[in-house]
Coordinates of C-alpha atoms in Angstrom, one line a residue:
X1 CA 0.0 0.0 0.0
X2 CA 2.8 2.4 0.9
X3 CA 4.5 1.6 -2.4
X4 CA 1.3 2.4 -4.4
X5 CA 0.9 5.7 -2.5
X6 CA 4.5 6.6 -3.2
X7 CA 4.1 5.7 -6.9
X8 CA 1.0 7.8 -7.1
X9 CA 2.7 10.8 -5.5
X10 CA 5.6 10.5 -7.9
X11 CA 3.1 10.3 -10.8
X12 CA 1.3 13.4 -9.6
X13 CA 4.6 15.4 -9.4
X14 CA 5.6 14.3 -12.9
X15 CA 2.1 15.2 -14.2
X16 CA 2.2 18.6 -12.6
X17 CA 5.6 19.3 -14.2
X18 CA 4.1 18.5 -17.6
X19 CA 1.0 20.7 -16.9
X20 CA 3.2 23.7 -15.9
X21 CA 5.4 23.2 -19.0
X22 CA 2.3 23.2 -21.2
X23 CA 1.0 26.3 -19.5
X24 CA 4.2 28.2 -20.2
X25 CA 4.4 26.8 -23.7
X26 CA 0.9 28.2 -24.5
X27 CA 1.9 31.6 -23.1
X28 CA 5.0 31.8 -25.2
X29 CA 3.2 30.6 -28.4
X30 CA 0.4 33.1 -27.9
X31 CA 2.9 35.9 -27.3
X32 CA 4.7 35.1 -30.5
X33 CA 1.5 34.6 -32.6
X34 CA 0.2 38.0 -31.4
X35 CA 2.9 39.8 -33.4
X36 CA 1.3 38.7 -36.6
X37 CA -1.0 40.7 -39.0
X38 CA -4.7 40.9 -38.1
X39 CA -5.5 38.2 -40.7
X40 CA -4.0 35.8 -38.1
X41 CA -6.3 37.0 -35.3
X42 CA -8.3 33.8 -35.6
X43 CA -5.2 31.7 -35.0
X44 CA -4.3 33.7 -31.9
X45 CA -7.9 33.4 -30.7
X46 CA -7.9 29.6 -31.2
X47 CA -4.6 29.4 -29.2
X48 CA -6.0 31.5 -26.4
X49 CA -9.2 29.5 -26.1
X50 CA -7.4 26.1 -26.0
X51 CA -5.0 27.6 -23.4
X52 CA -7.9 28.7 -21.3
X53 CA -9.6 25.3 -21.7
X54 CA -6.4 23.5 -20.7
X55 CA -6.0 25.7 -17.5
X56 CA -9.6 25.4 -16.6
X57 CA -9.5 21.6 -16.9
X58 CA -6.7 21.3 -14.3
X59 CA -8.3 23.8 -12.0
X60 CA -11.5 21.7 -12.2
X61 CA -9.4 18.6 -11.5
X62 CA -8.2 20.2 -8.3
X63 CA -4.6 20.8 -9.1
X64 CA -3.1 22.7 -6.1
X65 CA -0.8 25.6 -6.6
X66 CA 1.9 23.7 -4.7
X67 CA 1.7 20.9 -7.2
X68 CA 1.4 18.2 -4.6
X69 CA -2.1 17.0 -5.5
X70 CA -4.7 16.7 -8.2
X71 CA -7.8 15.7 -6.2
X72 CA -10.1 14.5 -9.0
X73 CA -7.3 12.6 -10.6
X74 CA -7.2 10.3 -7.6
X75 CA -10.9 9.4 -8.1
X76 CA -10.4 8.2 -11.7
X77 CA -9.9 4.5 -12.5
X78 CA -6.4 3.6 -13.7
X79 CA -7.2 3.4 -17.4
X80 CA -8.6 7.0 -17.2
X81 CA -5.6 8.2 -15.3
X82 CA -3.3 6.7 -18.0
X83 CA -5.4 8.3 -20.8
X84 CA -5.2 11.8 -19.1
X85 CA -1.5 11.5 -18.5
X86 CA -0.9 10.4 -22.1
X87 CA -2.9 13.3 -23.5
X88 CA -1.1 15.9 -21.4
X89 CA 2.2 14.5 -22.6
X90 CA 1.0 14.8 -26.2
X91 CA 0.0 18.4 -25.7
X92 CA 3.4 19.1 -24.2
X93 CA 5.1 17.5 -27.2
X94 CA 3.0 19.4 -29.6
X95 CA 3.9 22.7 -28.0
X96 CA 7.6 21.7 -28.1
X97 CA 7.4 20.9 -31.8
X98 CA 6.0 24.3 -32.5
X99 CA 9.3 25.8 -31.4
X100 CA 11.1 23.7 -34.0
X101 CA 8.6 24.8 -36.6
X102 CA 9.2 28.4 -35.7
X103 CA 12.9 28.0 -36.0
X104 CA 12.5 26.9 -39.7
X105 CA 11.2 30.3 -40.5
X106 CA 13.6 32.8 -38.9
X107 CA 14.1 32.1 -35.2
X108 CA 12.8 30.5 -32.1
X109 CA 10.0 31.9 -30.1
X110 CA 10.9 34.3 -27.2
X111 CA 11.3 32.3 -24.0
X112 CA 11.5 28.9 -25.6
X113 CA 11.5 25.6 -23.7
X114 CA 15.3 25.5 -24.2
X115 CA 15.6 28.9 -22.5
X116 CA 13.3 27.7 -19.7
X117 CA 15.3 24.5 -19.1
X118 CA 18.6 26.5 -19.1
X119 CA 17.2 29.0 -16.6
X120 CA 16.0 26.1 -14.3
X121 CA 19.2 24.1 -14.6
X122 CA 17.3 21.4 -16.5
X123 CA 15.1 20.8 -13.4
X124 CA 11.3 20.8 -14.0
X125 CA 9.4 23.2 -11.8
X126 CA 8.1 26.7 -11.7
X127 CA 9.7 29.2 -14.0
X128 CA 12.5 31.5 -12.7
X129 CA 11.8 35.2 -12.0
X130 CA 13.8 36.1 -15.1
X131 CA 11.7 33.9 -17.4
X132 CA 8.4 34.8 -15.7
X133 CA 9.3 38.5 -16.1
X134 CA 9.7 37.9 -19.9
X135 CA 6.3 36.2 -20.0
X136 CA 4.7 39.2 -18.3
X137 CA 6.3 41.5 -20.9
X138 CA 4.9 39.3 -23.7
X139 CA 1.4 39.3 -22.2
X140 CA 1.5 43.1 -21.9
X141 CA 2.5 43.2 -25.6
X142 CA -0.4 40.9 -26.4
X143 CA -2.8 43.1 -24.4
X144 CA -1.6 46.3 -26.3
X145 CA -1.9 44.5 -29.6
X146 CA -5.5 43.4 -28.9
X147 CA -6.5 47.0 -28.0
X148 CA -5.4 48.3 -31.4
X149 CA -7.9 48.8 -34.2
X150 CA -7.5 46.3 -37.1
X151 CA -5.9 49.0 -39.3
X152 CA -3.1 49.5 -36.7
X153 CA -2.6 45.8 -36.1
X154 CA -2.1 45.1 -39.7
X155 CA 0.8 47.5 -40.0
X156 CA 4.2 45.8 -39.8
X157 CA 5.5 49.0 -38.3
X158 CA 3.3 48.5 -35.2
X159 CA 5.3 45.5 -34.0
X160 CA 9.0 44.8 -33.8
X161 CA 10.4 43.3 -37.0
X162 CA 12.1 40.6 -35.0
X163 CA 8.8 39.4 -33.7
X164 CA 7.4 39.5 -37.3
X165 CA 10.2 37.2 -38.4
X166 CA 9.7 34.8 -35.5
X167 CA 6.0 34.6 -36.4
X168 CA 6.7 34.1 -40.1
X169 CA 6.2 30.3 -39.9
X170 CA 2.5 30.7 -39.2
X171 CA 1.3 32.9 -42.0
X172 CA 3.6 31.3 -44.5
X173 CA 2.3 27.9 -43.7
X174 CA -1.4 28.2 -42.8
X175 CA -2.0 24.5 -43.1
X176 CA 0.5 23.8 -40.3
X177 CA -1.1 26.4 -38.1
X178 CA -4.6 25.0 -38.7
X179 CA -3.4 21.5 -37.9
X180 CA -1.7 22.8 -34.7
X181 CA -4.9 24.3 -33.3
X182 CA -7.0 21.4 -34.5
X183 CA -4.8 19.0 -32.6
X184 CA -4.9 21.1 -29.5
X185 CA -8.7 21.2 -29.7
X186 CA -8.8 17.5 -30.2
X187 CA -6.6 16.8 -27.2
X188 CA -8.6 19.2 -25.0
X189 CA -11.8 17.5 -26.1
X190 CA -10.3 14.2 -25.1
X191 CA -9.4 15.4 -21.7
X192 CA -12.9 16.7 -21.1
X193 CA -14.7 13.6 -22.3
X194 CA -12.4 11.3 -20.3
X195 CA -14.4 12.4 -17.3
X196 CA -18.0 11.4 -16.5
X197 CA -20.8 13.2 -18.4
X198 CA -21.7 15.2 -15.2
X199 CA -18.1 16.6 -15.0
X200 CA -18.0 17.2 -18.8
X201 CA -21.3 19.2 -18.5
X202 CA -20.0 21.3 -15.6
X203 CA -16.8 22.1 -17.5
X204 CA -18.9 23.2 -20.5
X205 CA -20.9 25.5 -18.2
X206 CA -17.8 27.0 -16.7
X207 CA -15.8 27.5 -19.8
X208 CA -17.4 30.7 -21.1
X209 CA -17.1 32.4 -17.7
X210 CA -13.4 31.5 -17.6
X211 CA -12.6 32.3 -21.2
X212 CA -14.5 35.6 -21.9
X213 CA -12.8 37.8 -19.2
X214 CA -9.5 37.3 -21.1
X215 CA -11.0 38.2 -24.5
X216 CA -12.4 41.7 -24.7
X217 CA -11.5 43.1 -28.1
X218 CA -14.3 43.5 -30.6
X219 CA -12.7 41.5 -33.4
X220 CA -12.2 38.4 -31.3
X221 CA -15.7 38.6 -29.8
X222 CA -17.1 38.9 -33.3
X223 CA -15.3 35.7 -34.2
X224 CA -16.7 33.9 -31.2
X225 CA -20.1 35.2 -32.0
X226 CA -20.0 33.6 -35.4
X227 CA -20.6 30.2 -33.8
X228 CA -17.8 28.8 -36.0
X229 CA -16.2 26.7 -33.3
X230 CA -16.5 22.9 -33.5
X231 CA -15.6 21.9 -30.0
X232 CA -17.6 21.4 -26.8
X233 CA -18.1 25.1 -26.2
X234 CA -20.5 25.5 -29.2
X235 CA -23.4 28.0 -29.0
X236 CA -23.1 28.9 -25.3
X237 CA -19.7 30.7 -25.8
X238 CA -21.1 32.4 -28.9
X239 CA -24.2 33.6 -27.0
X240 CA -22.1 35.0 -24.2
X241 CA -19.7 36.7 -26.6
X242 CA -22.8 38.3 -28.2
X243 CA -23.9 39.6 -24.9
X244 CA -20.4 40.9 -24.0
X245 CA -20.3 42.8 -27.3
X246 CA -23.7 44.3 -26.6
X247 CA -22.5 45.4 -23.2
X248 CA -19.5 47.0 -24.6
X249 CA -21.6 49.0 -27.1
X250 CA -24.0 50.0 -24.2
X251 CA -21.2 52.1 -22.8
X252 CA -21.0 54.2 -25.9
X253 CA -23.1 57.4 -25.7
X254 CA -23.4 57.6 -29.5
X255 CA -24.7 54.0 -29.5
X256 CA -27.2 55.2 -26.8
X257 CA -28.6 57.8 -29.1
X258 CA -28.9 55.3 -32.0
X259 CA -30.6 52.8 -29.6
X260 CA -33.3 55.3 -28.8
X261 CA -34.3 55.6 -32.5
X262 CA -33.9 51.8 -33.1
X263 CA -35.7 50.5 -30.1
X264 CA -38.6 53.0 -29.6
X265 CA -42.0 51.5 -29.9
X266 CA -44.8 54.0 -30.9
X267 CA -47.5 54.5 -28.2
X268 CA -50.4 53.0 -30.3
X269 CA -48.6 49.8 -31.3
X270 CA -49.3 47.9 -28.0
X271 CA -52.7 46.9 -26.7
X272 CA -52.8 45.9 -23.1
X273 CA -54.6 42.6 -22.4
X274 CA -55.9 43.1 -18.9
X275 CA -57.0 39.5 -18.6
X276 CA -53.3 38.5 -19.0
X277 CA -51.9 40.8 -16.3
X278 CA -48.9 39.2 -14.7
X279 CA -49.4 38.0 -11.2
X280 CA -46.4 39.3 -9.3
X281 CA -47.2 39.7 -5.7
X282 CA -44.6 42.5 -5.8
X283 CA -44.0 46.2 -6.2
X284 CA -42.9 45.8 -9.8
X285 CA -45.5 46.9 -12.3
X286 CA -45.9 44.5 -15.3
X287 CA -48.6 43.7 -17.8
X288 CA -49.2 41.4 -20.7
X289 CA -50.2 42.8 -24.1
X290 CA -50.0 42.4 -27.9
X291 CA -47.5 44.2 -30.2
X292 CA -48.7 43.8 -33.8
X293 CA -50.3 40.5 -32.8
X294 CA -47.3 39.2 -30.9
X295 CA -47.8 38.4 -27.2
X296 CA -45.5 40.6 -25.1
X297 CA -44.6 41.2 -21.4
X298 CA -44.2 44.8 -20.4
X299 CA -42.1 45.9 -17.4
X300 CA -42.7 49.5 -16.4
X301 CA -40.1 51.9 -15.3
X302 CA -40.9 55.3 -13.7
X303 CA -38.2 58.0 -13.8
X304 CA -38.3 60.1 -10.6
X305 CA -39.4 63.7 -11.4
X306 CA -37.3 65.0 -8.6
X307 CA -34.0 63.8 -10.2
X308 CA -31.9 66.5 -12.0
X309 CA -32.3 66.6 -15.7
X310 CA -28.9 65.1 -16.4
X311 CA -29.7 62.0 -14.4
X312 CA -33.1 61.7 -16.0
X313 CA -31.5 61.8 -19.4
X314 CA -28.9 59.2 -18.4
X315 CA -31.6 56.9 -17.2
X316 CA -33.6 57.2 -20.4
X317 CA -30.4 56.6 -22.5
X318 CA -29.5 53.6 -20.3
X319 CA -33.0 52.2 -20.7
X320 CA -32.7 52.2 -24.5
X321 CA -29.2 50.7 -24.3
X322 CA -30.5 48.0 -22.0
X323 CA -33.2 47.2 -24.6
X324 CA -30.5 46.7 -27.2
X325 CA -28.4 44.5 -24.9
X326 CA -31.5 42.3 -24.1
X327 CA -32.7 42.2 -27.7
X328 CA -30.2 39.6 -29.0
X329 CA -31.1 35.9 -29.2
X330 CA -29.2 34.3 -26.3
X331 CA -28.5 30.8 -25.0
X332 CA -31.4 29.4 -22.8
X333 CA -29.0 29.1 -19.9
X334 CA -29.0 32.9 -19.6
X335 CA -32.7 32.8 -18.8
X336 CA -33.5 36.1 -20.6
X337 CA -36.6 36.9 -22.7
X338 CA -35.8 38.7 -25.9
X339 CA -36.5 42.4 -25.7
X340 CA -38.4 44.0 -28.5
X341 CA -38.0 47.6 -27.5
X342 CA -39.0 50.5 -25.2
X343 CA -42.6 51.6 -25.1
X344 CA -43.9 55.0 -23.9
X345 CA -47.6 54.5 -23.4
X346 CA -48.4 58.2 -22.9
X347 CA -46.7 60.7 -25.2
X348 CA -47.4 63.4 -22.7
X349 CA -45.5 61.6 -19.9
X350 CA -41.8 61.4 -20.7
X351 CA -41.0 59.7 -17.4
X352 CA -42.9 56.4 -17.8
X353 CA -41.6 53.7 -20.0
X354 CA -41.9 50.0 -20.5
X355 CA -39.4 47.4 -21.5
X356 CA -41.2 45.1 -23.9
X357 CA -40.3 41.4 -24.1
X358 CA -41.5 38.7 -26.5
X359 CA -43.4 35.9 -24.7
X360 CA -42.9 32.3 -25.8
X361 CA -45.8 30.5 -27.5
X362 CA -47.2 27.2 -26.2
X363 CA -47.9 24.3 -28.4
X364 CA -51.5 25.4 -28.5
X365 CA -50.3 28.7 -30.0
X366 CA -51.6 30.4 -26.9
X367 CA -49.1 32.8 -25.2
X368 CA -47.5 31.5 -22.1
X369 CA -48.5 33.2 -18.9
X370 CA -46.0 34.1 -16.2
X371 CA -46.1 33.6 -12.5
X372 CA -43.3 34.9 -10.3
X373 CA -41.5 33.2 -7.6
X374 CA -42.8 35.8 -5.2
X375 CA -46.4 34.9 -6.0
X376 CA -45.7 31.2 -5.7
X377 CA -44.0 31.6 -2.3
X378 CA -46.9 33.7 -1.0
X379 CA -49.4 31.0 -2.0
X380 CA -47.8 28.5 0.3
X381 CA -49.1 26.7 2.4
X382 CA -52.4 26.5 0.5
X383 CA -50.6 25.4 -2.7
X384 CA -48.3 22.3 -2.7
X385 CA -44.5 22.8 -2.6
X386 CA -42.5 21.6 -5.6
X387 CA -40.5 18.5 -5.0
X388 CA -37.1 19.1 -3.3
X389 CA -35.3 17.9 -6.4
X390 CA -37.0 20.5 -8.5
X391 CA -36.1 23.2 -6.0
X392 CA -32.4 22.1 -6.2
X393 CA -32.6 22.3 -10.0
X394 CA -34.1 25.8 -9.8
X395 CA -31.3 27.0 -7.5
X396 CA -28.7 25.6 -9.9
X397 CA -30.3 27.2 -13.0
X398 CA -30.5 30.7 -11.3
X399 CA -26.8 30.4 -10.2
X400 CA -25.7 29.5 -13.7
X401 CA -27.6 32.4 -15.2
X402 CA -26.0 34.9 -12.7
X403 CA -22.5 33.5 -13.3
X404 CA -22.9 33.9 -17.1
X405 CA -24.3 37.4 -16.9
X406 CA -21.3 38.4 -14.8
X407 CA -18.9 36.8 -17.2
X408 CA -20.4 38.8 -20.0
X409 CA -19.8 42.0 -18.0
X410 CA -23.3 42.7 -16.7
X411 CA -24.7 43.1 -13.2
X412 CA -28.4 42.2 -12.6
X413 CA -28.9 44.3 -9.5
X414 CA -32.4 43.1 -8.9
X415 CA -32.2 39.5 -7.9
X416 CA -35.3 38.8 -5.8
X417 CA -38.4 36.6 -6.1
X418 CA -40.5 39.2 -7.8
X419 CA -38.0 39.2 -10.7
X420 CA -37.8 35.4 -11.1
X421 CA -40.7 34.1 -13.3
X422 CA -41.9 30.8 -14.7
X423 CA -43.9 30.0 -17.8
X424 CA -47.4 28.6 -17.2
X425 CA -49.6 27.1 -19.9
X426 CA -53.3 27.1 -19.1
X427 CA -54.3 24.2 -17.0
X428 CA -50.8 23.2 -16.2
X429 CA -48.4 23.8 -13.3
X430 CA -45.7 26.4 -13.6
X431 CA -42.3 25.1 -14.9
X432 CA -40.3 25.7 -11.7
X433 CA -37.1 24.2 -13.1
X434 CA -37.1 26.7 -16.1
X435 CA -36.9 30.2 -14.6
X436 CA -36.7 33.5 -16.4
X437 CA -34.9 36.5 -15.1
X438 CA -36.9 39.8 -15.2
X439 CA -36.4 43.1 -13.3
X440 CA -33.5 44.5 -15.3
X441 CA -34.6 48.1 -14.7
X442 CA -31.4 49.0 -12.7
X443 CA -29.0 46.5 -14.2
X444 CA -25.9 47.9 -15.8
X445 CA -22.5 47.0 -17.3
X446 CA -20.0 45.8 -14.7
X447 CA -17.6 48.8 -15.0
X448 CA -17.0 51.9 -12.9
X449 CA -17.9 54.0 -16.0
X450 CA -21.5 52.9 -15.7
X451 CA -22.4 54.5 -12.4
X452 CA -25.2 53.2 -10.3
X453 CA -28.3 55.4 -10.6
X454 CA -30.8 53.5 -8.4
X455 CA -31.6 55.2 -5.2
X456 CA -31.3 52.2 -2.9
X457 CA -33.4 51.6 0.2
X458 CA -34.9 54.6 2.0
X459 CA -33.3 55.7 5.2
X460 CA -34.5 53.5 8.1
X461 CA -35.9 50.8 5.9
X462 CA -34.0 47.5 5.6
X463 CA -34.2 45.8 2.2
X464 CA -34.1 42.1 3.0
X465 CA -32.4 41.2 -0.3
X466 CA -29.8 44.0 -0.7
X467 CA -26.3 43.6 0.6
X468 CA -25.6 45.7 3.8
X469 CA -22.9 47.7 2.0
X470 CA -25.4 48.8 -0.5
X471 CA -27.9 50.1 2.1
X472 CA -25.6 52.8 3.5
X473 CA -26.6 56.4 2.8
X474 CA -24.6 58.9 0.8
X475 CA -20.9 58.5 0.2
X476 CA -20.7 55.4 2.5
X477 CA -22.8 53.4 0.1
X478 CA -20.5 50.9 -1.7
X479 CA -20.3 50.7 -5.5
X480 CA -22.1 47.6 -6.8
X481 CA -20.0 44.5 -7.2
X482 CA -20.6 40.8 -8.2
X483 CA -20.7 39.9 -4.5
X484 CA -23.8 42.0 -4.1
X485 CA -25.7 40.0 -6.7
X486 CA -24.4 36.8 -4.9
X487 CA -25.9 38.1 -1.6
X488 CA -29.3 38.6 -3.1
X489 CA -29.0 35.2 -4.8
X490 CA -28.2 33.6 -1.4
X491 CA -31.4 35.0 0.1
X492 CA -33.4 33.6 -2.9
X493 CA -31.7 30.2 -2.5
X494 CA -32.9 30.2 1.1
X495 CA -36.5 31.0 0.1
X496 CA -36.4 28.3 -2.6
X497 CA -35.3 25.5 -0.4
X498 CA -37.7 26.5 2.5
X499 CA -40.4 27.5 -0.1
X500 CA -41.5 30.4 1.9
X501 CA -40.9 34.2 1.6
X502 CA -38.2 36.0 3.5
X503 CA -41.0 38.0 5.3
X504 CA -42.0 34.8 7.0
X505 CA -38.4 33.9 7.8
X506 CA -38.1 37.4 9.4
X507 CA -41.3 36.7 11.5
X508 CA -39.8 33.5 12.8
X509 CA -36.5 35.2 13.7
X510 CA -38.0 38.4 15.2
X511 CA -41.7 37.6 15.9
X512 CA -44.8 39.2 14.3
X513 CA -44.6 42.2 16.7
X514 CA -41.0 42.1 17.9
X515 CA -40.0 43.9 21.1
X516 CA -36.7 44.6 19.4
X517 CA -37.4 45.3 15.7
X518 CA -34.9 44.8 12.9
X519 CA -32.8 48.0 12.7
X520 CA -29.9 47.5 10.3
X521 CA -29.2 45.4 7.2
X522 CA -26.0 44.1 8.9
X523 CA -28.0 42.8 11.8
X524 CA -30.4 41.0 9.4
X525 CA -27.5 39.5 7.4
X526 CA -25.8 38.2 10.6
X527 CA -29.1 36.8 12.0
X528 CA -30.0 34.9 8.8
X529 CA -26.5 33.4 8.6
X530 CA -26.7 32.2 12.2
X531 CA -30.1 30.7 11.5
X532 CA -28.9 29.0 8.3
X533 CA -25.9 27.5 10.0
X534 CA -27.8 26.2 12.9
X535 CA -30.9 24.8 11.2
X536 CA -30.2 24.0 7.5
X537 CA -27.8 21.1 7.4
X538 CA -30.1 18.6 9.2
X539 CA -33.0 19.4 6.9
X540 CA -31.5 20.0 3.5
X541 CA -27.9 19.0 3.7
X542 CA -24.5 20.6 4.5
X543 CA -23.8 21.3 0.8
X544 CA -26.8 23.5 0.2
X545 CA -26.3 25.2 3.6
X546 CA -22.7 26.0 2.7
X547 CA -23.7 27.4 -0.7
X548 CA -26.1 29.9 1.0
X549 CA -23.5 30.9 3.5
X550 CA -20.9 31.5 0.8
X551 CA -23.3 33.7 -1.2
X552 CA -24.3 35.7 1.9
X553 CA -20.8 36.1 3.3
X554 CA -19.1 36.7 -0.1
X555 CA -16.1 34.7 1.2
X556 CA -15.1 33.0 -2.0
X557 CA -11.6 31.4 -1.8
X558 CA -9.7 32.6 -4.9
X559 CA -6.7 30.8 -6.3
X560 CA -4.0 32.8 -8.2
X561 CA -4.4 30.8 -11.4
X562 CA -8.2 31.4 -11.4
X563 CA -7.6 34.7 -13.3
X564 CA -7.1 34.0 -17.0
X565 CA -3.9 35.4 -18.5
X566 CA -4.4 38.8 -20.1
X567 CA -7.7 39.6 -18.6
X568 CA -8.8 43.1 -17.8
X569 CA -11.8 42.0 -15.8
X570 CA -11.2 42.7 -12.0
X571 CA -13.9 40.2 -11.1
X572 CA -12.5 37.3 -13.3
X573 CA -11.2 35.3 -10.4
X574 CA -14.6 35.7 -8.6
X575 CA -16.4 34.1 -11.5
X576 CA -14.4 30.9 -11.2
X577 CA -14.5 30.9 -7.4
X578 CA -18.3 31.3 -7.6
X579 CA -18.4 28.3 -10.1
X580 CA -16.3 26.2 -7.8
X581 CA -18.0 27.1 -4.5
X582 CA -21.6 27.5 -5.6
X583 CA -22.4 25.8 -8.9
X584 CA -20.3 22.7 -8.5
X585 CA -21.7 22.2 -5.1
X586 CA -25.3 22.8 -6.1
X587 CA -24.8 20.2 -8.9
X588 CA -24.2 17.6 -6.2
X589 CA -27.4 18.3 -4.3
X590 CA -29.9 15.4 -4.5
X591 CA -33.3 15.0 -3.0

């Protein structure tokens, strides 16, 4: 037994050395390829994606930064372990061969494997500071190259001639370049499919959130949006790329003016169907109607008349930009209804608008009605609760949608039961495992340039779903961050598993007429976390309990390698930490 353990430890050390060598090889290859003309952008993009997929795979497998363990590898049967080790070695050999190919056309890549081994004294392990410094310089060059417009990137004067010579092998031999990326895709696909279908599905879900923060230039996003890829990422990466592009355009003021003319719906084009008014059980005003014969859902937005004109104008522009962002056809996992435009029902009132969404049509050709989670929770205990397994699926679906929105660079800012809806065909129960996200009135791009314009909770009023840092008044109010959406999600996950509204949870914790009423949001957050920790595990399991606590506390353990190389997204590491600590855990929940 001791011999087997020692052999396994030696095997892990050797495999980790191979993984690290592959990682550095990808970095060097990408840095060299980035010095090519813009006609080779697709080659650079392919290399980046396969690099991200490779790094994501080993993070998912549980490779530690110290290189002493790969947790999920230990769980695989010996044939699978051998397959994984063999594929990793093939990737390493393929990246080594690319150096020899580069040498045929005018010089080796900067920071080659030979340089690395010389710097390390031929001892496998982490790169030396000298070599890592060179890598960082190359990544900075890559970032600068990506930020250039295509006209500048195509100029040979915009990059050092030595780098152009070193990259000559790619654009003089396109077939070899295509075969290189095709082989890297094939090997990554093999690694993914070597695991169980459950693991492969989770990897596929995580990939866009890991890849997109490192790819932000318009040309690369457009290539991803074309859905040209033939690997396991398929349409989900294309859809998120489309959303990320739309978010980038939403920051452009000129695009905002164009959006107003493109997305405006004339007042007389919509007829409200009062019999289809949405049951919300909430403060949000919604209605169902018809737009040129098409069933639509309308979410109203009132602009406060007391706001200064500049802020009112910004809110109007952002509303039209939001309509553009939500108008694209997205992957179902995003849980977004397609937006058809912005409707002003009263021409005399320039402060009341409605976001108009297309409603799915049932097989009977009748429009699907919507019921919100708030309404369903309020109907308990008279209505039966959904099975626990369905509640777990609902929690997972919502978490995936939030992760993908954040990866595309968008904050929701309104996660609460009144903004989670389910389709309902006449005579049938609501589809609780297929939620739709509504309530985008205050959502915005995840960038400081898009300032928050929502007023927050009134002084002295505790919003049960809003993070305490967002309920301070004046300058003490924190800017919105991913963790604030996570907090609201955690409160919703608590309601979903209990299948009762937070108002009832509050009554249990404080009493109907409490002697000491709830005074601060921080007190509420602490009290809920204490209650969850004390009561949840025995009823619904430790995994679900820990997920709620992670969301409410915002304490997500972040590993250094969880930030993709070259990313300019400050929350990139949070996306992967959220995947590991929330989504992977929720996927394990069973009724």
